[in-house]
Amino acid sequence: MTLKLSRRLLPGVLGIGVLAAAAAPALRAQAGAPATASRAPVLGVDTAGFDRSVRPQDDFFRYVHGGWLKTTEIPADRTGLGSFDLLDEQSNAAMREIIERAAATPNRQPGSELQKVGDLYLSYMDTAAIEAAGIRPVQGELARIAALRDRGQLPELFASLARTGVQTPFSFNVRQDPRVATRYIAGVGQSGLGLPDRDYYLKQDANFQETRAAYQRYVETLFRLAGQPDPAGAARSVIALETQLAGRHWDRARSRDREATYNLRTAAELDRLTPGFSWTRYLRATGAERTPGVVVSQPDYLQAMDSILGRTPLPVVKQYLTYKVLDEAAATLPRAFAQARFDFRDRVLSGTQAPRPRWNRAVGVVNRNLGEAAGRLYVEQHFTPAQKARMEGMISNLLAAYREGIDQLDWMSPATKAQAQAKLAKFNVKIGYPERWRDYSSLEVRPGDLAGNLRRASEFRFAEMVGRLGRPIDRSEWAMTPQTVNAYYSSTMNEIVFPAAILQPPFFNPDADDAVNYGAIGAVIGHEISHGFDDQGSRSDGEGNLRNWWSDADLAEFKTRGDALVEQYGAFEPVPGTRINGRLTLGENIGDLSGVTMAYNAYRRSLGGREAPVIAGFTGDQRFFLGFAGIWRAKEREASLQRQLLSDPHSPGEFRTNVPLRNMPQFYAAFGVKEGDGMYLPADKRVKVW
């Protein structure tokens, strides 16, 4: 569970707040005060981005970001712009300098990480070699698909494609067993769609029909560029097959349910479920036959998939797999393929007007394939022991605030509180970078061989993943690189992880006072801790095992509070005709609300009973909430926002700011929110979870 997904990538007894006597003049003083360069570093908040015509009591997001929203244009190569994006840019620029220095180092030792990082980057930048290679890099896979004689060969073919990162009608992975977190196990689930979500195939609104028409043109273009027969007919057949699969997909909200998606089967049981597809042979072909079982996310989908493939003519199955190979490789094939992919996947689906600079894409390739090798170089130059020490102190304070908060809950029984405290006590914390770096010694990177490098990198990751089976859990492993601007909680590890790159303004500002930092990075810390206690994370215990540790009455009350949040978020319609899916976003929304609540409590705890000074006209509590709003600054293209609403478990930034604060009496007190104000919710409608 992350703080953000996709591009944005990282949700009590309530009373009506009253504006404190000291806060009113402070707010009035700031309202008339100009923002100056000398104040900004001390305050740690971008007051130049404020919209003074909007009252904070009516729309806090636009009060803090309205001026920025009015004057900021989304760059042509972006789907949107916001706090995460700006830090992404900083991280990418730092990585470019590091990687290009590695690439320019003379006499790099063959097989060293420096050689691999440099040569992978240079192989992506070598457009002449890419053009000269044409489609030769994928001809081996295309030939194997063309040679398919009957459906009985599909298990081995699907396994081969999975090794190189090509999509098949189902997903496959090896991970910790959610119910027995001390072992690794194989898992399979629904997949196979070329559009972002089942709704893109099934909805009949005009914009979805236009998207499907553009998708048809894209698939047809790939077939034509690759010299495949009847490109238009093949594209229609592929999309018809995907539409059948989409009709049997679970929706994303249902697929979040960790109980519903835990269905343990043996290979023999799976073979009986799908008589036309041998899972025994598939597992053997992947090297995963040692798995103690298979966790199936959507059993009825697999059954339907088997039936669909069984009645689909073999030539259509081959067209489908051919398209999957071309789509996966298109970005690294000659320019015509890459342009076709951009025109659909970026321009149509997300509204992006121009590709990212090639160096930027090359940095992304290095980060995805040699992330920790490059990340080690990043940490040496961009992360200090002082940053880690300050984070450790804040995390310790947040965990203490959670302990106190659990004890003070008026809706939870003592027995369930004891279980929650036991889980919290076992939280593991990782900050900055791994203590043990990934070993890339078996990955070969050759100069001037982009396609081969990426194929070998995919095979390396696949072998590493399958190789976990039968081994002890590697608790030193990170799911993100140090240069990633994000954070996450792992339910099976019961750990919170904060990569180095997120520890920068506006998330963490060493020059700002604690109020702003607790509102920003403190809320991020609280958010990730809260994922251990959201609607899904709360189903695991302190050992990482999926187990119900709740009393029936407490679980019912917890669900009631969650349902109230679902209703709150579901009332908003960011794109005409598309509301926030409150059920899909519930885990992140609980993380946001509980995270900022606990961060506030930790901030007040850090004051030791003293009152914070007024800085630049703002009280400490006001600065805390300004810091919180600052991390959710975002401006989005409509196509990208539409995609997020359908497929992303995170709410848009505006609602990640305003909705949690509408539920916090501390915000009402800090800014004098009263009945009739836009941020006001009646006391009986406010939600407190943790």
XYZ file of C-alpha atoms in Angstrom:
690
model
C 0.000 0.000 0.000
C 1.626 3.180 -1.165
C 1.290 6.851 -0.493
C 0.680 7.368 -4.210
C 0.121 5.203 -7.227
C 0.869 5.654 -10.904
C 1.949 9.246 -11.409
C 0.832 10.566 -8.023
C 2.199 7.550 -8.164
C 0.855 8.024 -1.829
C -5.782 7.450 3.676
C -13.277 10.173 18.350
C -15.675 12.285 19.703
C -16.014 15.117 17.276
C -17.088 18.579 18.143
C -17.446 21.931 16.451
C -14.157 23.774 16.614
C -13.872 27.348 17.844
C -11.165 29.765 16.688
C -8.660 30.325 19.480
C -8.311 33.931 20.585
C -4.681 34.146 19.515
C -5.365 32.568 16.130
C -7.809 35.146 14.789
C -5.401 38.084 14.653
C -2.694 35.792 13.366
C -4.844 34.777 10.410
C -5.865 38.372 9.728
C -2.258 39.498 9.838
C -1.217 36.887 7.304
C -4.134 37.620 5.013
C -2.824 41.093 4.382
C 0.865 40.330 4.454
C 2.841 39.918 1.256
C 4.826 36.740 0.751
C 8.529 37.463 0.740
C 11.553 35.440 -0.182
C 12.977 35.932 3.322
C 9.921 34.467 5.006
C 9.402 31.418 2.786
C 12.369 29.353 4.032
C 11.402 30.022 7.675
C 7.713 29.332 7.184
C 8.320 26.385 4.896
C 5.102 27.067 2.981
C 4.692 28.543 -0.511
C 2.526 31.557 0.296
C 2.991 32.832 -3.264
C 0.755 29.985 -4.399
C -2.139 31.078 -2.147
C -5.430 32.416 -3.457
C -6.333 35.154 -0.975
C -9.796 35.498 -2.515
C -10.691 32.046 -1.153
C -11.350 31.701 2.558
C -9.542 28.767 4.215
C -12.821 28.023 5.967
C -14.515 27.430 2.580
C -11.954 25.553 0.489
C -8.608 24.935 2.123
C -7.063 23.312 -0.952
C -7.771 26.368 -3.111
C -6.803 28.775 -0.377
C -3.352 27.162 -0.286
C -3.001 26.316 -3.991
C -5.511 28.459 -5.885
C -2.978 31.038 -7.046
C -0.641 28.285 -8.205
C -3.503 26.528 -10.010
C -4.382 29.719 -11.898
C -0.868 30.505 -13.064
C 0.602 27.036 -13.613
C 0.482 25.333 -16.976
C 0.999 21.588 -17.138
C 4.112 20.907 -19.249
C 3.396 19.256 -22.599
C 5.212 16.084 -21.521
C 3.248 15.700 -18.285
C -0.158 14.263 -17.406
C -0.266 16.650 -14.479
C 1.890 18.639 -12.106
C 2.186 18.672 -8.354
C 4.385 18.144 -5.339
C 5.268 14.573 -6.243
C 6.129 15.563 -9.813
C 8.456 18.354 -8.765
C 10.382 15.993 -6.518
C 10.385 13.388 -9.282
C 12.032 15.984 -11.505
C 14.663 16.725 -8.858
C 15.334 13.026 -8.371
C 15.557 12.410 -12.123
C 17.916 15.351 -12.619
C 20.152 14.061 -9.831
C 20.066 10.570 -11.313
C 20.896 11.916 -14.771
C 24.045 13.528 -13.437
C 25.032 10.349 -11.593
C 24.284 8.024 -14.508
C 25.909 10.167 -17.186
C 29.006 10.444 -15.025
C 29.041 6.646 -14.795
C 28.581 6.363 -18.559
C 31.463 8.783 -19.179
C 33.868 7.020 -16.827
C 36.728 5.582 -18.917
C 37.823 1.961 -18.579
C 34.824 0.871 -16.547
C 35.479 -2.594 -15.212
C 33.395 -5.149 -17.154
C 30.682 -6.607 -14.948
C 30.847 -3.784 -12.401
C 27.704 -1.912 -11.406
C 29.257 1.246 -12.851
C 29.633 -0.485 -16.229
C 26.092 -1.839 -16.144
C 24.471 1.456 -15.184
C 26.437 3.366 -17.811
C 25.927 0.886 -20.656
C 22.227 0.424 -20.020
C 21.721 4.189 -20.173
C 23.832 4.544 -23.308
C 22.028 1.660 -25.027
C 18.725 3.517 -24.559
C 20.214 6.753 -25.874
C 21.623 5.035 -28.997
C 18.701 5.704 -31.332
C 20.738 4.866 -34.435
C 21.297 1.308 -33.193
C 17.622 0.989 -32.288
C 16.512 2.083 -35.755
C 19.020 -0.236 -37.412
C 17.786 -3.221 -35.382
C 14.194 -2.786 -36.565
C 11.954 -5.495 -35.115
C 14.708 -8.083 -34.865
C 14.658 -7.803 -31.042
C 11.156 -9.343 -30.898
C 11.343 -11.744 -33.825
C 12.264 -14.689 -31.605
C 9.107 -14.275 -29.508
C 6.965 -13.630 -32.586
C 8.307 -16.769 -34.234
C 7.521 -18.856 -31.160
C 3.953 -17.528 -31.148
C 3.601 -18.178 -34.876
C 4.732 -21.776 -34.315
C 1.949 -22.434 -31.773
C 0.119 -25.533 -33.030
C -2.527 -26.111 -30.358
C -3.761 -24.803 -27.004
C -1.921 -27.548 -25.200
C 1.297 -25.584 -25.741
C -0.018 -22.461 -24.019
C 1.354 -23.174 -20.496
C 4.959 -23.213 -21.701
C 4.403 -20.266 -24.053
C 2.757 -18.163 -21.335
C 5.627 -18.977 -18.970
C 8.163 -17.912 -21.571
C 6.349 -14.628 -22.158
C 6.043 -13.971 -18.412
C 9.817 -14.217 -18.054
C 10.275 -11.339 -20.495
C 7.533 -9.164 -19.005
C 4.908 -9.738 -21.723
C 1.294 -9.644 -20.552
C -0.798 -12.819 -20.725
C -4.459 -13.341 -19.749
C -3.482 -13.865 -16.101
C -0.866 -12.458 -13.723
C 1.730 -14.583 -11.938
C 3.944 -13.750 -8.988
C 5.775 -15.185 -6.018
C 5.255 -13.312 -2.754
C 4.839 -13.767 0.968
C 1.850 -15.909 1.789
C -0.722 -13.483 3.264
C -1.931 -16.151 5.725
C 1.448 -17.708 6.511
C 3.825 -14.755 6.276
C 6.870 -16.896 7.084
C 6.844 -18.502 3.628
C 6.797 -17.543 -0.038
C 4.023 -18.795 -2.310
C 2.919 -18.433 -5.936
C -0.089 -16.305 -6.793
C -2.198 -15.863 -9.919
C -4.980 -13.450 -10.818
C -6.839 -11.679 -13.576
C -4.970 -9.721 -16.238
C -4.758 -9.570 -20.027
C -6.308 -6.162 -20.763
C -4.596 -3.537 -22.889
C -6.812 -0.716 -21.586
C -6.448 0.561 -18.000
C -9.625 -0.951 -16.573
C -12.611 -3.135 -17.438
C -14.815 -0.024 -17.627
C -12.927 1.180 -20.701
C -14.341 -1.842 -22.565
C -17.806 -1.964 -21.038
C -19.003 1.626 -20.613
C -20.947 3.064 -23.530
C -20.397 6.798 -22.862
C -19.143 8.689 -25.907
C -15.674 9.289 -24.442
C -15.163 5.559 -23.832
C -16.306 4.745 -27.344
C -13.786 7.279 -28.688
C -11.048 5.710 -26.574
C -11.887 2.260 -27.904
C -11.754 3.584 -31.468
C -8.316 5.063 -30.782
C -7.241 1.748 -29.263
C -8.331 -0.049 -32.411
C -6.155 2.310 -34.467
C -3.198 1.750 -32.139
C -3.365 -2.051 -32.258
C -3.823 -1.910 -36.020
C -0.773 0.367 -36.362
C 1.461 -2.019 -34.426
C 0.392 -4.925 -36.618
C 0.980 -2.900 -39.784
C 4.436 -1.693 -38.678
C 5.414 -5.268 -37.826
C 4.299 -6.520 -41.241
C 1.489 -8.698 -39.871
C -1.331 -9.743 -42.236
C -4.747 -7.996 -42.128
C -3.854 -5.419 -39.436
C -7.399 -4.044 -39.153
C -9.037 -7.449 -38.838
C -6.418 -8.659 -36.392
C -6.919 -5.568 -34.239
C -10.681 -6.123 -34.130
C -10.157 -9.741 -33.103
C -7.712 -8.809 -30.345
C -10.022 -6.176 -28.863
C -12.994 -8.541 -29.061
C -11.013 -11.121 -27.072
C -9.938 -8.540 -24.508
C -13.553 -7.369 -24.198
C -14.637 -10.910 -23.323
C -11.918 -11.084 -20.656
C -12.881 -7.652 -19.319
C -16.474 -8.791 -18.899
C -15.299 -11.428 -16.422
C -12.876 -9.208 -14.489
C -13.733 -8.322 -10.931
C -13.985 -4.583 -10.410
C -11.094 -2.930 -8.608
C -12.951 -2.338 -5.366
C -13.773 -6.043 -5.063
C -10.207 -6.973 -5.998
C -8.962 -4.951 -2.997
C -10.657 -7.386 -0.609
C -7.802 -9.417 0.871
C -10.142 -12.111 2.185
C -12.037 -12.519 -1.080
C -8.809 -12.670 -3.096
C -7.162 -15.303 -0.883
C -8.161 -18.648 -2.373
C -5.535 -21.315 -1.715
C -5.420 -24.102 -4.292
C -3.084 -26.923 -5.213
C -1.903 -27.216 -8.806
C -4.130 -30.281 -9.208
C -7.169 -28.332 -7.994
C -6.366 -25.557 -10.446
C -6.042 -28.087 -13.252
C -9.583 -29.250 -12.482
C -10.806 -25.638 -12.402
C -9.415 -24.982 -15.904
C -9.478 -28.273 -17.806
C -8.136 -26.592 -20.945
C -5.042 -25.191 -19.234
C -2.479 -27.143 -17.200
C -1.232 -25.219 -14.174
C 1.025 -28.119 -13.262
C 2.901 -27.617 -16.519
C 2.831 -23.829 -16.205
C 4.402 -23.919 -12.738
C 7.015 -26.361 -13.948
C 7.813 -24.119 -16.920
C 8.232 -21.067 -14.665
C 10.410 -22.968 -12.194
C 7.782 -22.504 -9.463
C 6.814 -26.150 -8.983
C 8.244 -25.952 -5.420
C 5.459 -23.602 -4.331
C 3.484 -24.885 -1.301
C 0.284 -23.934 -3.126
C -1.170 -21.236 -5.334
C -3.108 -18.233 -4.009
C -5.784 -17.456 -6.595
C -7.174 -13.939 -6.517
C -10.248 -14.435 -8.714
C -11.021 -18.163 -9.253
C -14.128 -17.558 -11.356
C -12.122 -15.337 -13.692
C -9.619 -18.142 -14.333
C -12.504 -20.492 -15.052
C -14.021 -17.983 -17.479
C -10.619 -17.325 -19.084
C -10.198 -21.022 -19.774
C -13.602 -21.137 -21.428
C -12.935 -17.992 -23.483
C -9.570 -19.251 -24.717
C -11.113 -22.613 -25.485
C -13.672 -21.169 -27.873
C -11.367 -18.564 -29.408
C -9.870 -19.672 -32.752
C -6.161 -20.407 -32.381
C -5.188 -17.769 -35.000
C -6.882 -15.114 -32.840
C -5.026 -16.295 -29.731
C -1.795 -15.940 -31.712
C -2.794 -12.440 -32.864
C -3.528 -11.494 -29.252
C -0.130 -12.692 -28.032
C 1.632 -11.083 -31.000
C 0.064 -7.766 -30.071
C 1.134 -8.188 -26.439
C 4.762 -8.678 -27.519
C 4.652 -5.624 -29.807
C 2.931 -3.445 -27.204
C 5.433 -4.370 -24.490
C 8.395 -3.643 -26.758
C 7.034 -0.647 -28.681
C 8.676 2.049 -26.556
C 12.130 0.593 -27.289
C 11.573 -0.344 -30.948
C 12.150 2.066 -33.877
C 10.613 5.523 -33.682
C 7.402 4.665 -35.559
C 6.492 2.053 -32.916
C 7.402 4.335 -30.021
C 5.398 7.197 -31.533
C 2.323 5.000 -32.004
C 2.555 3.855 -28.407
C 2.935 7.416 -27.143
C 0.040 8.685 -29.253
C -2.329 6.213 -27.641
C -1.021 5.348 -24.192
C 0.100 8.863 -23.294
C -1.813 11.271 -25.505
C -5.228 9.538 -25.615
C -5.300 7.815 -22.221
C -3.625 10.571 -20.189
C -3.730 13.751 -22.272
C 0.043 14.161 -22.519
C 1.028 16.321 -25.489
C 4.709 15.453 -25.965
C 7.084 12.648 -24.928
C 9.461 13.143 -22.022
C 13.035 14.032 -23.061
C 14.917 10.914 -24.063
C 17.429 11.280 -21.235
C 14.516 11.300 -18.787
C 13.120 8.081 -20.217
C 16.601 6.565 -20.156
C 16.927 7.401 -16.457
C 13.598 5.638 -15.912
C 14.898 2.537 -17.676
C 17.965 2.470 -15.415
C 15.844 3.027 -12.303
C 13.508 0.174 -13.211
C 16.201 -2.327 -14.128
C 19.246 -1.391 -12.028
C 17.435 0.647 -9.399
C 19.494 -0.207 -6.344
C 22.813 -0.048 -8.191
C 21.968 3.510 -9.250
C 20.303 4.185 -5.892
C 23.489 3.421 -4.000
C 25.188 6.214 -5.939
C 22.224 8.517 -5.246
C 22.342 7.930 -1.496
C 26.071 8.676 -1.333
C 25.426 12.161 -2.686
C 21.903 13.098 -1.630
C 21.098 11.622 1.779
C 22.661 12.501 5.112
C 22.716 10.830 8.538
C 21.079 13.978 9.921
C 18.018 13.465 7.690
C 17.699 9.884 8.867
C 18.088 10.836 12.522
C 15.369 13.501 12.318
C 13.029 11.061 10.575
C 13.677 8.448 13.256
C 12.686 10.965 15.914
C 9.469 11.916 14.125
C 8.527 8.290 13.498
C 9.110 7.456 17.148
C 6.813 10.312 18.117
C 4.137 9.207 15.615
C 4.211 5.653 16.945
C 3.850 7.014 20.491
C 0.889 9.137 19.358
C -0.689 6.025 17.847
C -0.235 4.099 21.083
C -1.946 6.884 22.998
C -4.622 7.254 20.328
C -5.552 3.581 20.423
C -5.885 3.685 24.203
C -8.178 6.732 23.954
C -10.580 5.277 21.374
C -14.114 5.335 22.768
C -15.520 2.885 20.221
C -13.108 -0.038 20.649
C -13.161 -2.699 23.366
C -10.112 -3.319 25.601
C -9.533 -6.759 24.056
C -9.316 -5.406 20.508
C -7.203 -2.451 21.685
C -4.712 -4.930 23.137
C -4.480 -6.684 19.777
C -4.004 -3.362 17.955
C -1.261 -2.352 20.391
C 0.462 -5.704 19.903
C 0.490 -5.148 16.148
C 1.770 -1.582 16.476
C 4.596 -2.751 18.756
C 5.852 -5.058 15.995
C 6.031 -2.416 13.260
C 9.366 -2.397 11.423
C 10.707 0.906 10.078
C 13.008 1.452 7.095
C 14.371 4.882 6.215
C 16.418 6.101 3.284
C 17.981 3.028 1.717
C 18.442 -0.735 2.190
C 20.981 -2.034 4.667
C 21.787 -4.790 2.191
C 21.891 -3.877 -1.485
C 20.578 -6.082 -4.293
C 23.190 -8.203 -6.039
C 23.208 -7.621 -9.822
C 26.286 -9.718 -10.515
C 24.357 -12.301 -12.561
C 22.741 -9.654 -14.795
C 24.640 -9.091 -18.025
C 24.466 -5.640 -19.638
C 26.039 -5.283 -23.068
C 26.956 -2.023 -24.826
C 24.580 -1.104 -27.647
C 22.089 -3.918 -26.978
C 19.023 -2.228 -25.491
C 16.519 -4.971 -26.338
C 18.819 -7.705 -25.069
C 19.591 -5.747 -21.917
C 15.918 -5.263 -21.115
C 15.105 -8.906 -21.873
C 17.919 -10.128 -19.626
C 16.864 -7.689 -16.892
C 13.306 -9.018 -16.995
C 14.561 -12.602 -16.884
C 16.849 -11.656 -13.980
C 13.934 -10.259 -11.970
C 11.750 -13.245 -12.779
C 14.414 -15.719 -11.722
C 15.053 -13.722 -8.547
C 11.322 -13.779 -7.761
C 10.835 -17.508 -8.373
C 14.082 -18.250 -6.551
C 12.483 -17.098 -3.297
C 10.430 -20.274 -3.049
C 11.602 -22.484 -0.213
C 13.861 -19.798 1.248
C 13.462 -17.778 4.465
C 11.696 -14.427 4.126
C 14.167 -11.707 3.156
C 13.269 -8.936 5.576
C 16.026 -6.678 4.277
C 14.357 -6.374 0.874
C 12.910 -3.063 -0.321
C 9.998 -2.741 -2.772
C 11.131 0.763 -3.799
C 14.470 2.287 -4.682
C 16.033 5.113 -2.627
C 15.503 7.581 -5.515
C 11.733 6.922 -5.586
C 9.486 9.762 -4.408
C 6.979 7.693 -2.482
C 6.507 5.611 0.675
C 4.717 2.365 1.492
C 3.395 -0.050 4.077
C 3.682 -3.830 3.644
C 0.993 -5.834 5.424
C 2.887 -9.148 5.261
C 6.133 -7.560 6.498
C 4.231 -5.206 8.846
C 6.667 -2.449 7.977
C 6.694 1.184 6.874
C 9.286 2.329 4.352
C 10.438 5.842 3.432
C 12.899 6.150 0.514
C 15.491 8.920 0.646
C 14.045 10.921 -2.255
C 10.811 11.826 -0.454
C 12.710 13.464 2.398
C 12.834 16.870 0.676
C 10.551 19.944 0.637
C 7.592 20.156 0.648
C 7.508 16.799 2.454
C 10.512 17.388 4.688
C 12.165 20.783 5.083
C 15.135 20.953 7.465
C 14.822 24.761 7.563
C 11.140 24.767 8.546
C 9.846 24.410 12.080
C 8.307 21.215 13.378
C 4.726 22.347 12.693
C 5.133 22.290 8.915
C 7.204 19.105 8.936
C 4.721 17.258 11.116
C 1.913 18.399 8.815
C 3.834 17.202 5.759
C 6.203 14.261 6.302
C 4.521 13.563 9.656
C 1.222 13.007 7.842
C 3.056 10.751 5.358
C 4.443 8.712 8.264
C 1.004 8.602 9.848
C -0.539 7.617 6.531
C 1.737 4.606 6.179
C 1.254 3.529 9.808
C -2.498 3.873 9.242
C -2.338 1.416 6.355
C -1.654 -1.224 8.994
C -5.072 -0.328 10.384
C -7.109 0.527 7.284
C -9.961 -1.611 5.961
C -7.522 -4.150 4.468
C -4.307 -3.753 6.485
C -6.295 -4.231 9.682
C -6.987 -7.806 8.617
C -3.366 -8.794 9.299
C -1.719 -9.189 12.689
C 1.689 -8.071 13.903
C 3.366 -11.097 12.327
C 1.944 -10.187 8.925
C -0.611 -12.995 8.852
C -4.111 -12.485 7.468
C -6.089 -13.112 10.664
C -9.159 -11.582 12.277
C -8.093 -10.093 15.613
C -11.268 -8.029 16.074
C -14.315 -8.634 18.207
C -17.523 -8.822 16.165
C -18.881 -5.617 17.676
C -15.671 -3.653 17.097
C -15.414 -4.875 13.519
C -19.001 -3.814 12.860
C -18.314 -0.334 14.267
C -15.096 -0.065 12.251
C -17.043 -0.940 9.103
C -19.708 1.651 9.938
C -17.061 4.361 10.189
C -15.511 3.206 6.932
C -18.899 3.265 5.223
C -19.339 6.863 6.337
C -16.042 7.759 4.632
C -17.131 5.900 1.504
C -20.240 8.086 1.427
C -18.290 11.306 1.990
C -15.826 10.746 -0.834
C -18.442 9.253 -3.153
C -20.357 12.542 -3.095
C -17.651 14.257 -5.175
C -17.591 14.245 -8.987
C -14.150 15.510 -10.138
C -14.949 14.703 -13.793
C -18.512 15.139 -15.082
C -20.172 11.746 -14.921
C -17.441 10.107 -12.814
C -17.499 10.266 -9.040
C -14.768 9.215 -6.641
C -15.181 5.507 -5.939
C -15.306 5.646 -2.159
C -15.016 1.884 -1.824
C -11.956 1.613 -4.098
C -10.220 4.515 -2.320
C -11.256 3.580 1.223
C -7.855 2.286 2.354
C -6.038 5.404 1.167
C -8.752 7.672 2.570
C -8.470 6.028 5.996
C -4.702 6.456 5.679
C -5.068 10.160 4.930
C -7.577 10.909 7.693
C -5.941 8.817 10.401
C -2.465 9.833 9.268
C -3.030 13.568 9.561
C -4.928 13.080 12.834
C -2.065 11.167 14.413
C 0.507 13.536 12.946
C -1.318 16.413 14.621
C -1.337 14.561 17.945
C 2.373 13.812 17.550
C 3.055 17.476 16.785
C 1.226 18.645 19.908
C 3.061 15.970 21.873
C 6.403 17.273 20.563
C 5.668 20.699 22.046
C 5.776 19.288 25.575
C 2.882 21.447 26.734
C 4.302 24.681 25.300
C 2.635 26.761 22.612
C 4.416 27.185 19.297
C 5.426 30.701 18.243
C 3.582 32.591 15.530
C 5.644 32.564 12.314
C 4.789 34.808 9.351
C 1.409 35.431 10.919
C 0.440 31.791 11.335
C 0.023 29.882 14.583
C 1.669 26.497 14.988
C -1.608 24.647 14.386
C -2.283 26.669 11.260
C 1.221 25.942 9.951
C 0.642 22.249 10.595
C -2.418 22.213 8.336
C -0.673 24.349 5.712
C 2.141 21.785 5.676
C -0.399 19.005 5.173
C -2.106 20.770 2.278
C 1.265 21.495 0.679
C 2.031 17.857 -0.081
C -1.203 17.401 -2.091
C -0.656 20.262 -4.547
C -1.720 18.896 -7.942
C -3.132 19.960 -11.282
C -4.298 17.218 -13.635
C -5.329 16.795 -17.241
C -8.918 15.587 -17.498
C -8.031 12.364 -19.343
C -5.507 11.497 -16.649
C -7.971 12.380 -13.893
C -10.606 10.173 -15.532
C -8.130 7.303 -15.618
C -7.242 7.837 -11.968
C -10.864 7.811 -10.872
C -11.450 4.461 -12.577
C -8.264 2.616 -11.726
C -6.335 4.277 -8.877
C -7.079 3.620 -5.177
C -5.976 7.184 -4.345
C -8.357 10.149 -4.389
C -7.305 13.310 -6.280
C -5.157 15.762 -4.310
C -7.929 18.297 -3.744
C -9.985 15.727 -1.858
C -6.992 14.251 -0.039
C -6.654 17.740 1.432
C -10.178 18.911 2.138
C -12.077 15.769 3.114
C -9.801 14.660 5.976
C -9.705 18.205 7.377
C -13.501 18.492 7.303
C -13.506 15.619 9.803
C -10.948 17.135 12.209
C -12.161 19.394 15.058
C -8.557 20.609 15.426
C -8.779 22.163 11.951
C -12.058 23.868 12.866
C -10.378 25.384 15.919
C -7.262 26.481 14.028
C -9.138 28.350 11.291
C -12.452 29.188 12.901
C -14.623 26.996 10.700
C -18.302 27.345 11.546
C -21.679 26.257 10.244
C -22.278 27.605 6.744
C -18.609 27.468 5.735
C -17.614 25.262 2.829
C -15.305 23.127 4.981
C -17.999 22.583 7.618
C -19.513 19.186 8.331
C -22.110 18.707 11.081
C -20.581 17.046 14.112
C -22.659 13.897 13.671
C -21.333 13.473 10.107
C -17.635 13.698 10.990
C -15.639 10.495 11.074
C -12.873 9.464 13.433
C -11.321 6.081 12.790
C -8.035 6.001 14.725
